[in-house]
mmCIF file of C-alpha atoms and ligand atoms in Angstrom:
data_model
loop_
_atom_site.group_PDB
_atom_site.id
_atom_site.type_symbol
_atom_site.label_atom_id
_atom_site.label_comp_id
_atom_site.label_asym_id
_atom_site.label_seq_id
_atom_site.Cartn_x
_atom_site.Cartn_y
_atom_site.Cartn_z
ATOM 1 C CA UNK A 25 -3.496 1.895 7.044
ATOM 2 C CA UNK A 26 -1.167 0.141 4.626
ATOM 3 C CA UNK A 27 0.584 2.409 2.143
ATOM 4 C CA UNK A 28 2.339 1.509 -1.084
ATOM 5 C CA UNK A 29 5.392 -0.227 0.480
ATOM 6 C CA UNK A 30 3.211 -2.389 2.733
ATOM 7 C CA UNK A 31 0.962 -3.372 -0.171
ATOM 8 C CA UNK A 32 4.014 -4.120 -2.305
ATOM 9 C CA UNK A 33 5.352 -6.331 0.504
ATOM 10 C CA UNK A 34 2.053 -8.230 0.624
ATOM 11 C CA UNK A 35 2.153 -8.654 -3.160
ATOM 12 C CA UNK A 36 5.724 -9.934 -3.040
ATOM 13 C CA UNK A 37 4.810 -12.360 -0.261
ATOM 14 C CA UNK A 38 1.770 -13.700 -2.150
ATOM 15 C CA UNK A 39 3.560 -14.046 -5.500
ATOM 16 C CA UNK A 40 5.424 -17.321 -4.804
ATOM 17 C CA UNK A 41 2.220 -18.877 -3.433
ATOM 18 C CA UNK A 42 -0.232 -17.624 -6.076
ATOM 19 C CA UNK A 43 1.554 -16.838 -9.352
ATOM 20 C CA UNK A 44 1.211 -19.650 -11.906
ATOM 21 C CA UNK A 45 -0.869 -21.564 -9.364
ATOM 22 C CA UNK A 46 -4.498 -22.685 -9.630
ATOM 23 C CA UNK A 47 -7.139 -21.629 -7.118
ATOM 24 C CA UNK A 48 -8.634 -25.067 -6.397
ATOM 25 C CA UNK A 49 -11.403 -23.541 -4.333
ATOM 26 C CA UNK A 50 -12.389 -19.990 -3.449
ATOM 27 C CA UNK A 51 -14.509 -19.625 -0.323
ATOM 28 C CA UNK A 52 -16.451 -16.413 0.173
ATOM 29 C CA UNK A 53 -17.836 -16.296 3.686
ATOM 30 C CA UNK A 54 -19.972 -13.154 3.522
ATOM 31 C CA UNK A 55 -21.699 -11.095 0.802
ATOM 32 C CA UNK A 56 -19.602 -7.955 1.119
ATOM 33 C CA UNK A 57 -16.709 -6.058 2.634
ATOM 34 C CA UNK A 58 -16.742 -2.311 2.070
ATOM 35 C CA UNK A 59 -18.890 -2.985 -1.000
ATOM 36 C CA UNK A 60 -20.787 -6.094 -2.134
ATOM 37 C CA UNK A 61 -18.598 -8.748 -3.724
ATOM 38 C CA UNK A 62 -19.146 -9.272 -7.467
ATOM 39 C CA UNK A 63 -21.779 -11.813 -8.431
ATOM 40 C CA UNK A 64 -20.761 -15.461 -8.256
ATOM 41 C CA UNK A 65 -17.288 -14.485 -7.056
ATOM 42 C CA UNK A 66 -16.441 -17.914 -5.637
ATOM 43 C CA UNK A 67 -17.462 -19.683 -8.872
ATOM 44 C CA UNK A 68 -15.545 -17.239 -11.068
ATOM 45 C CA UNK A 69 -12.357 -17.735 -9.046
ATOM 46 C CA UNK A 70 -12.537 -21.480 -8.447
ATOM 47 C CA UNK A 71 -10.405 -23.318 -11.009
ATOM 48 C CA UNK A 72 -8.714 -20.177 -12.293
ATOM 49 C CA UNK A 73 -4.960 -19.997 -12.667
ATOM 50 C CA UNK A 74 -3.260 -16.811 -11.485
ATOM 51 C CA UNK A 75 -1.054 -15.632 -14.334
ATOM 52 C CA UNK A 76 0.436 -12.600 -12.659
ATOM 53 C CA UNK A 77 0.199 -10.623 -9.414
ATOM 54 C CA UNK A 78 0.801 -6.938 -9.904
ATOM 55 C CA UNK A 79 0.199 -3.738 -7.975
ATOM 56 C CA UNK A 80 -1.395 -0.437 -8.945
ATOM 57 C CA UNK A 81 -1.210 2.185 -6.202
ATOM 58 C CA UNK A 82 -2.481 0.397 -3.070
ATOM 59 C CA UNK A 83 -4.378 -2.281 -5.015
ATOM 60 C CA UNK A 84 -3.165 -5.813 -5.689
ATOM 61 C CA UNK A 85 -4.303 -7.121 -9.080
ATOM 62 C CA UNK A 86 -4.323 -10.830 -9.884
ATOM 63 C CA UNK A 87 -4.630 -11.496 -13.629
ATOM 64 C CA UNK A 88 -6.379 -14.839 -14.182
ATOM 65 C CA UNK A 89 -6.390 -17.229 -17.130
ATOM 66 C CA UNK A 90 -10.167 -16.712 -17.352
ATOM 67 C CA UNK A 91 -9.603 -13.236 -18.812
ATOM 68 C CA UNK A 92 -10.622 -11.585 -15.565
ATOM 69 C CA UNK A 93 -8.565 -9.717 -12.987
ATOM 70 C CA UNK A 94 -9.167 -9.926 -9.250
ATOM 71 C CA UNK A 95 -8.709 -6.614 -7.441
ATOM 72 C CA UNK A 96 -7.760 -6.769 -3.760
ATOM 73 C CA UNK A 97 -7.731 -3.739 -1.465
ATOM 74 C CA UNK A 98 -6.599 -4.196 2.127
ATOM 75 C CA UNK A 99 -8.492 -1.160 3.407
ATOM 76 C CA UNK A 100 -7.738 -0.100 6.981
ATOM 77 C CA UNK A 101 -7.249 -3.442 8.679
ATOM 78 C CA UNK A 102 -7.179 -6.124 5.956
ATOM 79 C CA UNK A 103 -4.527 -8.820 6.338
ATOM 80 C CA UNK A 104 -3.379 -11.571 4.026
ATOM 81 C CA UNK A 105 -2.321 -14.786 5.716
ATOM 82 C CA UNK A 106 -0.495 -17.626 4.032
ATOM 83 C CA UNK A 107 -0.294 -21.127 5.439
ATOM 84 C CA UNK A 108 0.486 -24.665 4.421
ATOM 85 C CA UNK A 109 3.069 -23.940 1.728
ATOM 86 C CA UNK A 110 3.892 -27.398 0.307
ATOM 87 C CA UNK A 111 7.441 -26.384 -0.586
ATOM 88 C CA UNK A 112 8.489 -26.769 3.024
ATOM 89 C CA UNK A 113 9.058 -23.106 3.684
ATOM 90 C CA UNK A 114 6.341 -23.192 6.327
ATOM 91 C CA UNK A 115 6.629 -25.394 9.349
ATOM 92 C CA UNK A 116 3.066 -24.874 10.552
ATOM 93 C CA UNK A 117 -0.177 -26.383 9.302
ATOM 94 C CA UNK A 118 -3.259 -24.381 8.478
ATOM 95 C CA UNK A 119 -4.424 -22.405 11.509
ATOM 96 C CA UNK A 120 -7.990 -22.763 12.785
ATOM 97 C CA UNK A 121 -10.432 -20.461 10.954
ATOM 98 C CA UNK A 122 -10.895 -17.079 12.602
ATOM 99 C CA UNK A 123 -13.976 -14.932 12.899
ATOM 100 C CA UNK A 124 -12.926 -12.358 10.314
ATOM 101 C CA UNK A 125 -11.604 -14.760 7.656
ATOM 102 C CA UNK A 126 -13.860 -13.426 4.905
ATOM 103 C CA UNK A 127 -12.292 -14.914 1.777
ATOM 104 C CA UNK A 128 -10.133 -18.044 1.569
ATOM 105 C CA UNK A 129 -8.237 -19.356 -1.461
ATOM 106 C CA UNK A 130 -7.313 -23.028 -1.299
ATOM 107 C CA UNK A 131 -4.530 -23.301 -3.845
ATOM 108 C CA UNK A 132 -4.122 -26.553 -5.787
ATOM 109 C CA UNK A 133 -0.582 -26.709 -4.384
ATOM 110 C CA UNK A 134 -1.964 -27.131 -0.856
ATOM 111 C CA UNK A 135 -1.195 -23.586 0.234
ATOM 112 C CA UNK A 136 -3.985 -21.484 1.704
ATOM 113 C CA UNK A 137 -4.361 -17.721 1.339
ATOM 114 C CA UNK A 138 -6.768 -16.052 3.763
ATOM 115 C CA UNK A 139 -8.100 -12.497 3.668
ATOM 116 C CA UNK A 140 -8.951 -11.422 7.222
ATOM 117 C CA UNK A 141 -10.430 -7.991 7.840
ATOM 118 C CA UNK A 142 -12.060 -7.149 11.206
ATOM 119 C CA UNK A 143 -13.189 -3.646 10.198
ATOM 120 C CA UNK A 144 -14.228 -4.601 6.656
ATOM 121 C CA UNK A 145 -12.951 -1.479 4.897
ATOM 122 C CA UNK A 146 -11.199 -3.754 2.411
ATOM 123 C CA UNK A 147 -12.580 -4.669 -0.982
ATOM 124 C CA UNK A 148 -12.462 -7.297 -3.711
ATOM 125 C CA UNK A 149 -13.795 -7.018 -7.224
ATOM 126 C CA UNK A 150 -13.544 -8.836 -10.536
ATOM 127 C CA UNK A 151 -13.224 -7.159 -13.925
ATOM 128 C CA UNK A 152 -12.076 -7.968 -17.440
ATOM 129 C CA UNK A 153 -8.274 -7.815 -17.578
ATOM 130 C CA UNK A 154 -8.435 -6.005 -20.918
ATOM 131 C CA UNK A 155 -10.240 -3.029 -19.379
ATOM 132 C CA UNK A 156 -8.896 -3.235 -15.824
ATOM 133 C CA UNK A 157 -7.365 0.241 -15.946
ATOM 134 C CA UNK A 158 -10.852 1.695 -16.504
ATOM 135 C CA UNK A 159 -12.179 0.263 -13.216
ATOM 136 C CA UNK A 160 -13.732 3.084 -11.142
ATOM 137 C CA UNK A 161 -11.169 2.588 -8.355
ATOM 138 C CA UNK A 162 -8.237 2.769 -10.780
ATOM 139 C CA UNK A 163 -9.278 5.144 -13.558
ATOM 140 C CA UNK A 164 -8.519 8.441 -11.817
ATOM 141 C CA UNK A 165 -5.276 7.432 -10.128
ATOM 142 C CA UNK A 166 -2.150 9.392 -11.057
ATOM 143 C CA UNK A 167 1.247 7.964 -12.004
ATOM 144 C CA UNK A 168 3.035 5.326 -9.973
ATOM 145 C CA UNK A 169 5.772 7.027 -7.924
ATOM 146 C CA UNK A 170 8.309 4.384 -8.938
ATOM 147 C CA UNK A 171 7.336 4.488 -12.624
ATOM 148 C CA UNK A 172 8.783 6.664 -15.375
ATOM 149 C CA UNK A 173 5.619 8.756 -15.690
ATOM 150 C CA UNK A 174 6.300 10.245 -12.265
ATOM 151 C CA UNK A 175 8.934 12.725 -13.369
ATOM 152 C CA UNK A 176 10.158 16.136 -12.286
ATOM 153 C CA UNK A 177 8.236 17.759 -15.142
ATOM 154 C CA UNK A 178 5.056 15.876 -14.177
ATOM 155 C CA UNK A 179 5.223 16.998 -10.558
ATOM 156 C CA UNK A 180 6.027 20.612 -11.435
ATOM 157 C CA UNK A 181 3.120 20.718 -13.913
ATOM 158 C CA UNK A 182 0.709 18.967 -11.534
ATOM 159 C CA UNK A 183 1.471 21.426 -8.720
ATOM 160 C CA UNK A 184 1.625 24.598 -10.798
ATOM 161 C CA UNK A 185 -0.529 27.375 -9.396
ATOM 162 C CA UNK A 186 -1.754 25.322 -6.429
ATOM 163 C CA UNK A 187 -2.016 27.055 -3.084
ATOM 164 C CA UNK A 188 -2.675 24.099 -0.784
ATOM 165 C CA UNK A 189 -0.038 22.826 1.679
ATOM 166 C CA UNK A 190 2.503 20.536 -0.013
ATOM 167 C CA UNK A 191 1.509 17.771 2.406
ATOM 168 C CA UNK A 192 -2.086 17.890 1.131
ATOM 169 C CA UNK A 193 -0.945 17.954 -2.508
ATOM 170 C CA UNK A 194 1.230 14.855 -2.149
ATOM 171 C CA UNK A 195 -1.638 12.941 -0.527
ATOM 172 C CA UNK A 196 -3.778 13.643 -3.631
ATOM 173 C CA UNK A 197 -3.852 10.297 -5.472
ATOM 174 C CA UNK A 198 -4.406 12.078 -8.798
ATOM 175 C CA UNK A 199 -1.018 13.804 -8.482
ATOM 176 C CA UNK A 200 0.883 10.707 -7.410
ATOM 177 C CA UNK A 201 -0.430 7.233 -6.577
ATOM 178 C CA UNK A 202 -0.049 5.299 -3.359
ATOM 179 C CA UNK A 203 1.437 7.878 -1.004
ATOM 180 C CA UNK A 204 -0.106 8.146 2.461
ATOM 181 C CA UNK A 205 0.541 10.069 5.643
ATOM 182 C CA UNK A 206 3.649 8.184 6.748
ATOM 183 C CA UNK A 207 5.734 8.367 3.594
ATOM 184 C CA UNK A 208 4.730 11.950 2.765
ATOM 185 C CA UNK A 209 5.984 13.034 6.219
ATOM 186 C CA UNK A 210 9.227 11.128 5.673
ATOM 187 C CA UNK A 211 9.790 12.480 2.150
ATOM 188 C CA UNK A 212 9.190 16.098 3.219
ATOM 189 C CA UNK A 213 11.673 15.693 6.067
ATOM 190 C CA UNK A 214 14.330 14.375 3.708
ATOM 191 C CA UNK A 215 13.557 17.197 1.268
ATOM 192 C CA UNK A 216 13.762 19.858 4.013
ATOM 193 C CA UNK A 217 10.295 21.212 3.161
ATOM 194 C CA UNK A 218 7.734 22.135 5.826
ATOM 195 C CA UNK A 219 4.548 20.058 5.408
ATOM 196 C CA UNK A 220 2.472 23.222 5.824
ATOM 197 C CA UNK A 221 4.416 25.150 3.136
ATOM 198 C CA UNK A 222 2.057 26.257 0.397
ATOM 199 C CA UNK A 223 2.857 24.752 -2.983
ATOM 200 C CA UNK A 224 3.062 28.143 -4.762
ATOM 201 C CA UNK A 225 5.679 29.259 -2.205
ATOM 202 C CA UNK A 226 8.087 26.434 -3.101
ATOM 203 C CA UNK A 227 10.600 26.849 -5.924
ATOM 204 C CA UNK A 228 10.444 24.513 -8.935
ATOM 205 C CA UNK A 229 13.915 23.332 -8.033
ATOM 206 C CA UNK A 230 12.743 22.137 -4.626
ATOM 207 C CA UNK A 231 9.610 20.544 -6.149
ATOM 208 C CA UNK A 232 11.792 18.687 -8.657
ATOM 209 C CA UNK A 233 14.063 17.447 -5.861
ATOM 210 C CA UNK A 234 11.054 15.753 -4.259
ATOM 211 C CA UNK A 235 10.811 13.192 -7.071
ATOM 212 C CA UNK A 236 14.011 11.225 -6.366
ATOM 213 C CA UNK A 237 13.456 11.633 -2.615
ATOM 214 C CA UNK A 238 9.931 10.151 -2.777
ATOM 215 C CA UNK A 239 11.279 7.257 -4.834
ATOM 216 C CA UNK A 240 14.081 6.652 -2.322
ATOM 217 C CA UNK A 241 11.775 6.768 0.725
ATOM 218 C CA UNK A 242 9.506 4.178 -0.897
ATOM 219 C CA UNK A 243 12.391 2.028 -2.128
ATOM 220 C CA UNK A 244 13.919 1.985 1.356
ATOM 221 C CA UNK A 245 10.588 0.938 2.887
ATOM 222 C CA UNK A 246 10.020 -1.769 0.253
ATOM 223 C CA UNK A 247 13.513 -3.087 1.016
ATOM 224 C CA UNK A 248 12.662 -3.189 4.730
ATOM 225 C CA UNK A 249 9.444 -5.042 3.867
ATOM 226 C CA UNK A 250 11.377 -7.472 1.712
ATOM 227 C CA UNK A 251 13.728 -8.321 4.538
ATOM 228 C CA UNK A 252 10.719 -8.822 6.827
ATOM 229 C CA UNK A 253 9.373 -11.390 4.334
ATOM 230 C CA UNK A 254 12.343 -13.609 5.058
ATOM 231 C CA UNK A 255 11.257 -13.751 8.689
ATOM 232 C CA UNK A 256 7.476 -13.882 8.429
ATOM 233 C CA UNK A 257 7.367 -17.572 7.648
ATOM 234 C CA UNK A 258 8.696 -18.300 11.098
ATOM 235 C CA UNK A 259 5.901 -16.198 12.582
ATOM 236 C CA UNK A 260 2.203 -16.498 11.821
ATOM 237 C CA UNK A 261 2.188 -16.232 8.046
ATOM 238 C CA UNK A 262 0.875 -12.675 8.052
ATOM 239 C CA UNK A 263 2.245 -10.506 5.263
ATOM 240 C CA UNK A 264 2.953 -6.824 5.073
ATOM 241 C CA UNK A 265 3.240 -5.210 8.489
ATOM 242 C CA UNK A 266 6.941 -4.877 9.055
ATOM 243 C CA UNK A 267 9.044 -3.015 11.569
ATOM 244 C CA UNK A 268 10.489 0.058 9.954
ATOM 245 C CA UNK A 269 12.237 2.994 11.519
ATOM 246 C CA UNK A 270 10.996 6.425 10.566
ATOM 247 C CA UNK A 271 12.867 9.722 10.811
ATOM 248 C CA UNK A 272 9.882 11.813 11.893
ATOM 249 C CA UNK A 273 6.625 9.836 11.636
ATOM 250 C CA UNK A 274 5.268 9.049 15.116
ATOM 251 C CA UNK A 275 8.307 10.651 16.810
ATOM 252 C CA UNK A 276 6.779 13.808 18.333
ATOM 253 C CA UNK A 277 9.024 15.198 21.097
ATOM 254 C CA UNK A 278 11.943 12.928 20.227
ATOM 255 C CA UNK A 279 15.320 14.240 19.041
ATOM 256 C CA UNK A 280 15.522 15.189 15.362
ATOM 257 C CA UNK A 281 17.749 12.875 13.347
ATOM 258 C CA UNK A 282 18.922 15.675 11.066
ATOM 259 C CA UNK A 283 22.688 16.038 10.981
ATOM 260 C CA UNK A 284 23.872 18.396 13.742
ATOM 261 C CA UNK A 285 20.278 19.307 14.654
ATOM 262 C CA UNK A 286 19.476 19.871 18.344
ATOM 263 C CA UNK A 287 15.729 20.349 17.841
ATOM 264 C CA UNK A 288 13.011 17.792 18.369
ATOM 265 C CA UNK A 289 10.264 16.431 16.126
ATOM 266 C CA UNK A 290 7.067 18.504 16.206
ATOM 267 C CA UNK A 291 3.506 17.572 15.219
ATOM 268 C CA UNK A 292 0.829 19.690 13.566
ATOM 269 C CA UNK A 293 -2.514 18.754 12.042
ATOM 270 C CA UNK A 294 -2.992 19.479 8.326
ATOM 271 C CA UNK A 295 -6.234 18.479 6.578
ATOM 272 C CA UNK A 296 -7.174 16.500 9.666
ATOM 273 C CA UNK A 297 -4.013 14.376 9.615
ATOM 274 C CA UNK A 298 -1.033 14.491 11.946
ATOM 275 C CA UNK A 299 2.114 15.803 10.315
ATOM 276 C CA UNK A 300 5.510 15.238 11.895
ATOM 277 C CA UNK A 301 8.379 17.566 11.047
ATOM 278 C CA UNK A 302 11.437 19.381 12.371
ATOM 279 C CA UNK A 303 11.085 23.196 12.400
ATOM 280 C CA UNK A 304 14.875 23.588 12.137
ATOM 281 C CA UNK A 305 15.544 21.178 9.266
ATOM 282 C CA UNK A 306 12.416 21.981 7.246
ATOM 283 C CA UNK A 307 11.407 25.365 5.905
HETATM 284 ZN ZN1 ZN B 25 16.071 18.880 12.731
#
């Protein structure tokens, strides 16, 4: 499931193709994904110019010159494919349509953006730009981890008195937006905190130290995604799923990468999710 860095990579890859460009034709090939599409979605998008592509948590938001904003959620398996860039950065033509190409944007520039989602957990919606933050999917989301609102004092206050495992707390989108299983595991490893450690058994100093570490883990992953964007145009035009090396995630039984550590990465299940950690480096 894409997390914040993957969604940010998709946004960055779509920006040069969609920002300041007109959607000459929007094709909507089915009535719904996870939820029904908004009424007359194709008509409301066709002819609109995309003013800005931004991201909130794991949602991509396209502000349109019609006064509406298109919300895109990739869900579990959603992919954005770009083809036919007229600026010569793509060598391939448009690929043949595939079974799960649910929404297609034919840009006036000649580029094509395709949303393909075999499992259909993704979503698209349209809302007024002026009240976009009040959308039900966005209203309850906590601060962006890379924004100024996500501060040491915010995290200390948000976790005060909680007794759940720190792993569970950091997955709570009301406490911090956009973090998922992978980057929480990585951040806790860098912070030297056990994922199962209960929040009220962690000092404020160690909680505060998590803030810059979470930012750095995400920034590193976004940088890796950015470098993958340089290569994707030679591949199949798919955005967002880049090769990235993790310290602990998915490395059960492999040597710990902690300095001077002879232990190996362990796995436990917390709140139904696999957590990867080193019992020597994390406490
Ligand atoms: Zn270790």
